[in-house]
PDB file of C-alpha atoms in Angstrom:
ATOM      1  CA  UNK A   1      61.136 105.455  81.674  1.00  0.00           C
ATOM      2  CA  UNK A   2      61.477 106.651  77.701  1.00  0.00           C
ATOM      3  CA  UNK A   3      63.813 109.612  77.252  1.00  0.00           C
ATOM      4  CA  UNK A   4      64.943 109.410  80.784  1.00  0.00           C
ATOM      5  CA  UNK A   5      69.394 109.960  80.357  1.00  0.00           C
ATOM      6  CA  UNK A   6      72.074 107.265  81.158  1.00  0.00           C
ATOM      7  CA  UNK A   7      73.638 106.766  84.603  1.00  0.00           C
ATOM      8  CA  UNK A   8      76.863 108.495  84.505  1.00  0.00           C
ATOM      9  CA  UNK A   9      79.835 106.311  85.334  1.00  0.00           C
ATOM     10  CA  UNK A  10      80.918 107.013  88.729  1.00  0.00           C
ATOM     11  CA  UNK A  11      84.387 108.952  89.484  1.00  0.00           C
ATOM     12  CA  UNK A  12      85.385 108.756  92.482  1.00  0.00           C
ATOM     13  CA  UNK A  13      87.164 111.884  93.366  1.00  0.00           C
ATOM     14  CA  UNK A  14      86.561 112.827  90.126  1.00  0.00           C
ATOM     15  CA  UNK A  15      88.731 110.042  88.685  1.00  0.00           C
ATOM     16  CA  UNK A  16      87.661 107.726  86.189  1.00  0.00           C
ATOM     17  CA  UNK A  17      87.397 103.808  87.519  1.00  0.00           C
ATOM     18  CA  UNK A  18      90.523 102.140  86.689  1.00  0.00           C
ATOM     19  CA  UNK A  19      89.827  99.616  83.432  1.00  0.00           C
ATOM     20  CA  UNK A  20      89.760  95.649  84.772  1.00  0.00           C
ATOM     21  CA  UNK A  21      91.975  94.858  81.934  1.00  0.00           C
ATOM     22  CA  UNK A  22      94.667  97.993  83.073  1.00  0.00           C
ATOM     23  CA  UNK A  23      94.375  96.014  86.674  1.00  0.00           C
ATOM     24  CA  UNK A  24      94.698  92.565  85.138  1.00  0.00           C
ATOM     25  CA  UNK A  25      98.373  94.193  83.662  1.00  0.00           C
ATOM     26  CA  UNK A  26      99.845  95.975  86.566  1.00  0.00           C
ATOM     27  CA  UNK A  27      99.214  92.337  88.635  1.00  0.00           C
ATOM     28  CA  UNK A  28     100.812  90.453  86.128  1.00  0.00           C
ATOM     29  CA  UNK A  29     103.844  93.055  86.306  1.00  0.00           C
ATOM     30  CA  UNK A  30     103.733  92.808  90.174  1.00  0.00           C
ATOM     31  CA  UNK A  31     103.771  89.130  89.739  1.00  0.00           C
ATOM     32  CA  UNK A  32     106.740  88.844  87.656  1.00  0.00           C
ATOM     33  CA  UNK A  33     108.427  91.181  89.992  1.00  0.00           C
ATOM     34  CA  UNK A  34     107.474  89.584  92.886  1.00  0.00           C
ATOM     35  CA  UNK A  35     108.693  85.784  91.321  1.00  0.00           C
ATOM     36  CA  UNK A  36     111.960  87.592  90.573  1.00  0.00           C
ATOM     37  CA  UNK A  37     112.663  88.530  93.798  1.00  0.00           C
ATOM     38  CA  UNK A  38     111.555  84.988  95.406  1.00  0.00           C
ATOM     39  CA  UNK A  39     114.246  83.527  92.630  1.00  0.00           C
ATOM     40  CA  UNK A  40     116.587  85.124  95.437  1.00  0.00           C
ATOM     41  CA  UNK A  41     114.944  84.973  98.656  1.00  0.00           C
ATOM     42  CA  UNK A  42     113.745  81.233  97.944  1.00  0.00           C
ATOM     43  CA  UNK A  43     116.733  79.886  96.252  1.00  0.00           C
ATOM     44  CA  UNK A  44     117.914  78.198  99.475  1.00  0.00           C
ATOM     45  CA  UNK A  45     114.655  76.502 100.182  1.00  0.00           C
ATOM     46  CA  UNK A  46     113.735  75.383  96.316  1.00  0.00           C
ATOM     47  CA  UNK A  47     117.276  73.812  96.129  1.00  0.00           C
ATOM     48  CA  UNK A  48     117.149  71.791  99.249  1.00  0.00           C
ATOM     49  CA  UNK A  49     113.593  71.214  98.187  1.00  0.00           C
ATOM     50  CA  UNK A  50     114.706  69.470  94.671  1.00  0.00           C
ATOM     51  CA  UNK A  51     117.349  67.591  96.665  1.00  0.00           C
ATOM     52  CA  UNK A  52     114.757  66.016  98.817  1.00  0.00           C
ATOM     53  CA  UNK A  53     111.833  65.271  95.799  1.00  0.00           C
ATOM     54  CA  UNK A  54     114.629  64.171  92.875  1.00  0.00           C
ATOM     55  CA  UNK A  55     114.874  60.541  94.560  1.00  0.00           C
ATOM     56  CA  UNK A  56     111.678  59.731  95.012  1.00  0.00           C
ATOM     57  CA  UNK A  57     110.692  61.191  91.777  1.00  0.00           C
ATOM     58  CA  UNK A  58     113.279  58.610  89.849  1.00  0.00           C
ATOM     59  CA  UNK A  59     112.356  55.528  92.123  1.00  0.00           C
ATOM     60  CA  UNK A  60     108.192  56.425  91.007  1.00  0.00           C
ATOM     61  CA  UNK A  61     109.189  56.862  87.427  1.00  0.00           C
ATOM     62  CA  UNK A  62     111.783  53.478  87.719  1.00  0.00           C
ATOM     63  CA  UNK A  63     109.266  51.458  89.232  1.00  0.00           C
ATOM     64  CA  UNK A  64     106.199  52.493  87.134  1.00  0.00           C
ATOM     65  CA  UNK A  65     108.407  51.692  83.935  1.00  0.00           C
ATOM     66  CA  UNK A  66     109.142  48.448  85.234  1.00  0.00           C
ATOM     67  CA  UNK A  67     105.401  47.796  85.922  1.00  0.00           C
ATOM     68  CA  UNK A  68     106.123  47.624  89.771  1.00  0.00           C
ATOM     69  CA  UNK A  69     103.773  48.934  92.704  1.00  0.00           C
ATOM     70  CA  UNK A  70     104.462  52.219  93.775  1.00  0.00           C
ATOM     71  CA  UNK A  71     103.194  51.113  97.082  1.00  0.00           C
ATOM     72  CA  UNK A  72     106.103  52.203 100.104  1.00  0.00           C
ATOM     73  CA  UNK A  73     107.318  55.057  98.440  1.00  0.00           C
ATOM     74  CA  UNK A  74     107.197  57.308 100.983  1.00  0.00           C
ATOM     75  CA  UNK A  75     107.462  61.046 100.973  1.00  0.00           C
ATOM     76  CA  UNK A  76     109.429  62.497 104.252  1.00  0.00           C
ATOM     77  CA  UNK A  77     108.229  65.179 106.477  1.00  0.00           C
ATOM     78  CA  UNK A  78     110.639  67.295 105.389  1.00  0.00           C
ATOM     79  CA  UNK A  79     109.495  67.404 102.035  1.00  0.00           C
ATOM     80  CA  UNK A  80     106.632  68.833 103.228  1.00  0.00           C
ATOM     81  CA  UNK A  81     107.821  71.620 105.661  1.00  0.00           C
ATOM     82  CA  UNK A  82     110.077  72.711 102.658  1.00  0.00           C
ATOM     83  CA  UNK A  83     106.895  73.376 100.825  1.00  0.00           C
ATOM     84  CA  UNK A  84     105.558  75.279 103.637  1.00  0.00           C
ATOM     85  CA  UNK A  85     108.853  77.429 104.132  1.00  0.00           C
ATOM     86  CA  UNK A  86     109.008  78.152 100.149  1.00  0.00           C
ATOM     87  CA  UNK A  87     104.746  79.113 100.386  1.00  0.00           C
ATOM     88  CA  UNK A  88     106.051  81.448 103.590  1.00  0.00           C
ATOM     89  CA  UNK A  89     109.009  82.993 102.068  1.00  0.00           C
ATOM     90  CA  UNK A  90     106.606  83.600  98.867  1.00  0.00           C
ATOM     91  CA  UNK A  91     104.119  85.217 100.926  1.00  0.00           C
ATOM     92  CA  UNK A  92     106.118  87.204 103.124  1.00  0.00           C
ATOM     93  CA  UNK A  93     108.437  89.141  99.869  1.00  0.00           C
ATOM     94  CA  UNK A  94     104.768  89.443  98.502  1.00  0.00           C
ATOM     95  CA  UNK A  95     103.856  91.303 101.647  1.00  0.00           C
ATOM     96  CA  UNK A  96     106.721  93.306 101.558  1.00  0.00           C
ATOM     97  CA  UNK A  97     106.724  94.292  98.236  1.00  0.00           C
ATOM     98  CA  UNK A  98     103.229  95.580  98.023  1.00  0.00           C
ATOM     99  CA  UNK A  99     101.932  96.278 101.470  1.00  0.00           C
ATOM    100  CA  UNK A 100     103.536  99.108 101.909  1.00  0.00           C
ATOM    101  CA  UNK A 101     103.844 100.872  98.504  1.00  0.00           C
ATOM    102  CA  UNK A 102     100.110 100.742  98.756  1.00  0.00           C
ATOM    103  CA  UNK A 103     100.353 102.498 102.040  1.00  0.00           C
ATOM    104  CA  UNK A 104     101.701 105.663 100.940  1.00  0.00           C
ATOM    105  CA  UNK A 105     101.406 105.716  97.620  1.00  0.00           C
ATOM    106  CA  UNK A 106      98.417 103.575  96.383  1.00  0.00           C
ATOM    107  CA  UNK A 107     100.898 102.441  94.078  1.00  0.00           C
ATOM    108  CA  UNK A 108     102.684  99.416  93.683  1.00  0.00           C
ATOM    109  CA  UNK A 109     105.267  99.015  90.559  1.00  0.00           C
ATOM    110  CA  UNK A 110     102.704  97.544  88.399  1.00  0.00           C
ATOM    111  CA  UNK A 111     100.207 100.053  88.984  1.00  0.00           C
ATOM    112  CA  UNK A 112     102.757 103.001  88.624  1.00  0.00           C
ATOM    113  CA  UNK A 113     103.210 101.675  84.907  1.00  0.00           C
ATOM    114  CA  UNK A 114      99.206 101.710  84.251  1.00  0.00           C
ATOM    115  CA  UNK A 115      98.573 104.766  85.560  1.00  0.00           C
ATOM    116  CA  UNK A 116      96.222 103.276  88.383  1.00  0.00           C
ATOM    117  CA  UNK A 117      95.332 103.913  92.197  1.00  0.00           C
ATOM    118  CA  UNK A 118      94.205 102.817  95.511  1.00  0.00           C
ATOM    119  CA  UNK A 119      92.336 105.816  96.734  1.00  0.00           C
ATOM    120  CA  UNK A 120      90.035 105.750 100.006  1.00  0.00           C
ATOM    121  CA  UNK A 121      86.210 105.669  99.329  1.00  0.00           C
ATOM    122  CA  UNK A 122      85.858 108.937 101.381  1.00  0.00           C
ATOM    123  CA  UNK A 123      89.025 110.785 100.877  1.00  0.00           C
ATOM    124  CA  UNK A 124      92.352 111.245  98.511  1.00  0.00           C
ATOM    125  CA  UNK A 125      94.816 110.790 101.683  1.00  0.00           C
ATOM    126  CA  UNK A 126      97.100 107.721 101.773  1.00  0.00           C
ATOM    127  CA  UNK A 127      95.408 104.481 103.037  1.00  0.00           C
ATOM    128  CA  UNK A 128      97.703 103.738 105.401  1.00  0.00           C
ATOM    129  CA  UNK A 129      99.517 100.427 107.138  1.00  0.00           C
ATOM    130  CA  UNK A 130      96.744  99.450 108.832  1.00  0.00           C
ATOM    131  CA  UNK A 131      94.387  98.963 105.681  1.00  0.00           C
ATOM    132  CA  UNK A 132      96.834  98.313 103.530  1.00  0.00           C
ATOM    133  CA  UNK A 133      97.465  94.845 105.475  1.00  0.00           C
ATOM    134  CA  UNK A 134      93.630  94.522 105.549  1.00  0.00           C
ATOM    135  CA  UNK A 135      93.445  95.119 101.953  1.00  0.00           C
ATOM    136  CA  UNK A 136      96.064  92.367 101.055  1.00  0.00           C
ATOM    137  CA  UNK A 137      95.082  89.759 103.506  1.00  0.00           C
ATOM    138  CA  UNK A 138      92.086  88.487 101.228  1.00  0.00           C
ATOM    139  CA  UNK A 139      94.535  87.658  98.364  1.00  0.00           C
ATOM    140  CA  UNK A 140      97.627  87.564 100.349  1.00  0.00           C
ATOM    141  CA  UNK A 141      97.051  84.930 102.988  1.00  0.00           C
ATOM    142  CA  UNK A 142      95.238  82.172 100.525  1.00  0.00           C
ATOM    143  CA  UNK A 143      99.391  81.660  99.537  1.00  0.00           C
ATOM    144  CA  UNK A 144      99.862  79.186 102.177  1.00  0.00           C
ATOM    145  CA  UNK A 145      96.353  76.793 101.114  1.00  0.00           C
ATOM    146  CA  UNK A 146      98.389  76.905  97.918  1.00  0.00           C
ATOM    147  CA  UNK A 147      99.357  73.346  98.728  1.00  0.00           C
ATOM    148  CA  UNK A 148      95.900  72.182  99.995  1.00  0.00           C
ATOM    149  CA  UNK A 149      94.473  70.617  96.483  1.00  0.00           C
ATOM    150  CA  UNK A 150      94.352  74.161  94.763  1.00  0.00           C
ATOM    151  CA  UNK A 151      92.437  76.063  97.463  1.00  0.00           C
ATOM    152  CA  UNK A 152      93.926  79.008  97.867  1.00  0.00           C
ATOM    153  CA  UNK A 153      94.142  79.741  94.301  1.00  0.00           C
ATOM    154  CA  UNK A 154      90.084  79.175  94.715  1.00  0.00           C
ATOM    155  CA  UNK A 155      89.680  81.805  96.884  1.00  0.00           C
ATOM    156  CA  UNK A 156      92.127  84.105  94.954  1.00  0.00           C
ATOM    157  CA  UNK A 157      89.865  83.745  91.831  1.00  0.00           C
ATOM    158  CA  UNK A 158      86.713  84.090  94.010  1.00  0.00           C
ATOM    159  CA  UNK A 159      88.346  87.647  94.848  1.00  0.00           C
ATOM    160  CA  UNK A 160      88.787  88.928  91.273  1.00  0.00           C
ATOM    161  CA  UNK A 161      85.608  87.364  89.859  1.00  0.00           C
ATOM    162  CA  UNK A 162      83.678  89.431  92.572  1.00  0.00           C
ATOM    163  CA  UNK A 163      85.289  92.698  91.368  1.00  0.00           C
ATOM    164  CA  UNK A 164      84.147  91.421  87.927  1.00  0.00           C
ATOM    165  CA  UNK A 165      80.641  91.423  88.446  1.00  0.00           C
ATOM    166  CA  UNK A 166      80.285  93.866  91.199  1.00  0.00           C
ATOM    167  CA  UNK A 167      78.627  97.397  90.289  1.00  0.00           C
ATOM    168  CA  UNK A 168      79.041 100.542  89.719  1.00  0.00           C
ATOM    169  CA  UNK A 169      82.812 100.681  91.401  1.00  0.00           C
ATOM    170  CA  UNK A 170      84.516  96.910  90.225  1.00  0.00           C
ATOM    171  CA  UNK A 171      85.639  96.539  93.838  1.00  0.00           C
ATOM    172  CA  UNK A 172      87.148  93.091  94.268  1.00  0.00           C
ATOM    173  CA  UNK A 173      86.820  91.679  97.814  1.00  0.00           C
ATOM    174  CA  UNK A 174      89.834  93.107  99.027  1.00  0.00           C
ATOM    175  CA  UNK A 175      88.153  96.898  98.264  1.00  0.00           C
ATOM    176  CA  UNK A 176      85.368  95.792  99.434  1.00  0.00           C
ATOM    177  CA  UNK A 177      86.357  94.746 102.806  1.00  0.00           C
ATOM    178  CA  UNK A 178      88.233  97.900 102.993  1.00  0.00           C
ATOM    179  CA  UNK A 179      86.515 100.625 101.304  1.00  0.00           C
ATOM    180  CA  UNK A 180      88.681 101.594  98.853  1.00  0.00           C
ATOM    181  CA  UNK A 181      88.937 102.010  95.125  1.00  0.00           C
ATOM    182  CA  UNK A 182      91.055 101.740  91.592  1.00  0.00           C
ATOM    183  CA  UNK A 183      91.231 104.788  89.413  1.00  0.00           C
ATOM    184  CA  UNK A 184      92.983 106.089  86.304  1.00  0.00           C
ATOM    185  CA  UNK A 185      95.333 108.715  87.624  1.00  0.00           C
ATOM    186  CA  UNK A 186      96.822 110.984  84.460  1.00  0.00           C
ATOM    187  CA  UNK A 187     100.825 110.734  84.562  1.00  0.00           C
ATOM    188  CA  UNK A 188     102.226 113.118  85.872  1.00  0.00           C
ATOM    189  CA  UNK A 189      99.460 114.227  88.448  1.00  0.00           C
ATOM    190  CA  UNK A 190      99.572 113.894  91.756  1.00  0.00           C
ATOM    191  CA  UNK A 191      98.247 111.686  93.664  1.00  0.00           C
ATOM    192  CA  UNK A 192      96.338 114.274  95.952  1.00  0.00           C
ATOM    193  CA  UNK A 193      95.394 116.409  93.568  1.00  0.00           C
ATOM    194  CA  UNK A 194      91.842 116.037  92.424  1.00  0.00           C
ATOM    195  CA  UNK A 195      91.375 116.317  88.188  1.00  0.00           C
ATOM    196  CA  UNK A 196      91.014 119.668  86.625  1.00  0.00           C
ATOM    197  CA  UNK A 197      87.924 119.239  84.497  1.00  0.00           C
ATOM    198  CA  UNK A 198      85.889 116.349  83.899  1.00  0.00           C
ATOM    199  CA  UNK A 199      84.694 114.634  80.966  1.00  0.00           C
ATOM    200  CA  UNK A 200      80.818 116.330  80.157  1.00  0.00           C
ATOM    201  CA  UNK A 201      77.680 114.231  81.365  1.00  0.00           C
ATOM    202  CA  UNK A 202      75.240 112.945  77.933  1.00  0.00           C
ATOM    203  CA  UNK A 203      72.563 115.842  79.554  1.00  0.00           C
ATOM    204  CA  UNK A 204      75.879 118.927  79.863  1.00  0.00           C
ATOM    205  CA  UNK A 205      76.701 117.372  76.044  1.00  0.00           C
ATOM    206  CA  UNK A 206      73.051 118.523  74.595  1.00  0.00           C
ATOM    207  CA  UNK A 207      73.696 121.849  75.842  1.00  0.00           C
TER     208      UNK A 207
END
């Protein structure tokens, strides 16, 4: 109706929702993080990997040069349980690296840097293992259909265009499934400590 005030924007624990574009930075930091430390933990599989591919790469290329059928090139099994082991290894420093930050801090590195938070729907406490896990397995898991014609990157997309569209909270999948949410936390505050004063509503700003 006319002259009827804006919806507020919801703050959950009086906290303001965390920006998508702040989110879309701290994953990008917990990306490059997380490839850093696979640059370690997967060395041994990538370099047997390469070992096994560089052959039949240069017999493809030689024989499409020289016009000839690539038919009989064959690609061992081995090639393709070194995939899996690299898409394992990947998923399980992943795992490490952020399933439990989130479970007692809300906080992985990336998010630390933005200024962002996990926070329960209902409460301020930590989330905990057990939710934690739940929360990553959406975006977590889809690692290993990595090698299945692009699916699991599908479904990884599917998760953050959801939080795009969905209102009032922005809760990708992963929040969804677990009733949680992503705030702006002030530095310097703690986590369990709700905000001092909030920013006025338009109707508190007339008077």
């Amino acid at each position: 109706p006319y002259g009827a005030w804006p919806t507020p924007a919801p703050r959950p624990h009086g906290y303001r929702l965390a920006p998508l574009s702040a989110r879309f930075v701290a994953r990008l930091i917990d990306v490059v993080v997380v490839l850093g430390l696979n640059v370690v933990a997967n060395s041994l599989f990538v370099v047997q990997y390469i070992r096994e591919v560089s052959p039949i790469v240069k017999e493809m290329q030689r024989r499409f040069i020289a016009g000839e059928s690539l038919a009989g090139v064959e690609i061992p099994s081995r090639v393709g349980w070194l995939e899996l082991g690299i898409l394992v290894v990947a998923m399980a420093v992943w795992f490490a690296y952020e399933v439990p930050a989130i479970a007692r801090t809300g906080q992985t590195l990336g998010k630390r840097l933005m200024h962002i938070r996990v926070f329960r729907l209902e409460s301020q406490d930590p989330i905990g293992l057990r939710t934690s896990v739940r929360r990553w397995n959406p975006i977590g898991l889809p690692v290993l259909l990595w090698g299945c014609y692009g699916l699991g990157v599908l479904l990884q997309l599917a998760d953050v265009v959801i939080g795009v569209v969905d209102r009032p909270l922005h809760q990708m999948l992963h929040d969804r499934m677990t009733a949680t949410v992503v705030v702006t936390v002030p530095p310097g505050q703690p986590a369990t400590t709700a905000p001092s004063s909030q920013e006025p509503t338009p109707r508190e700003e007339q008077q």
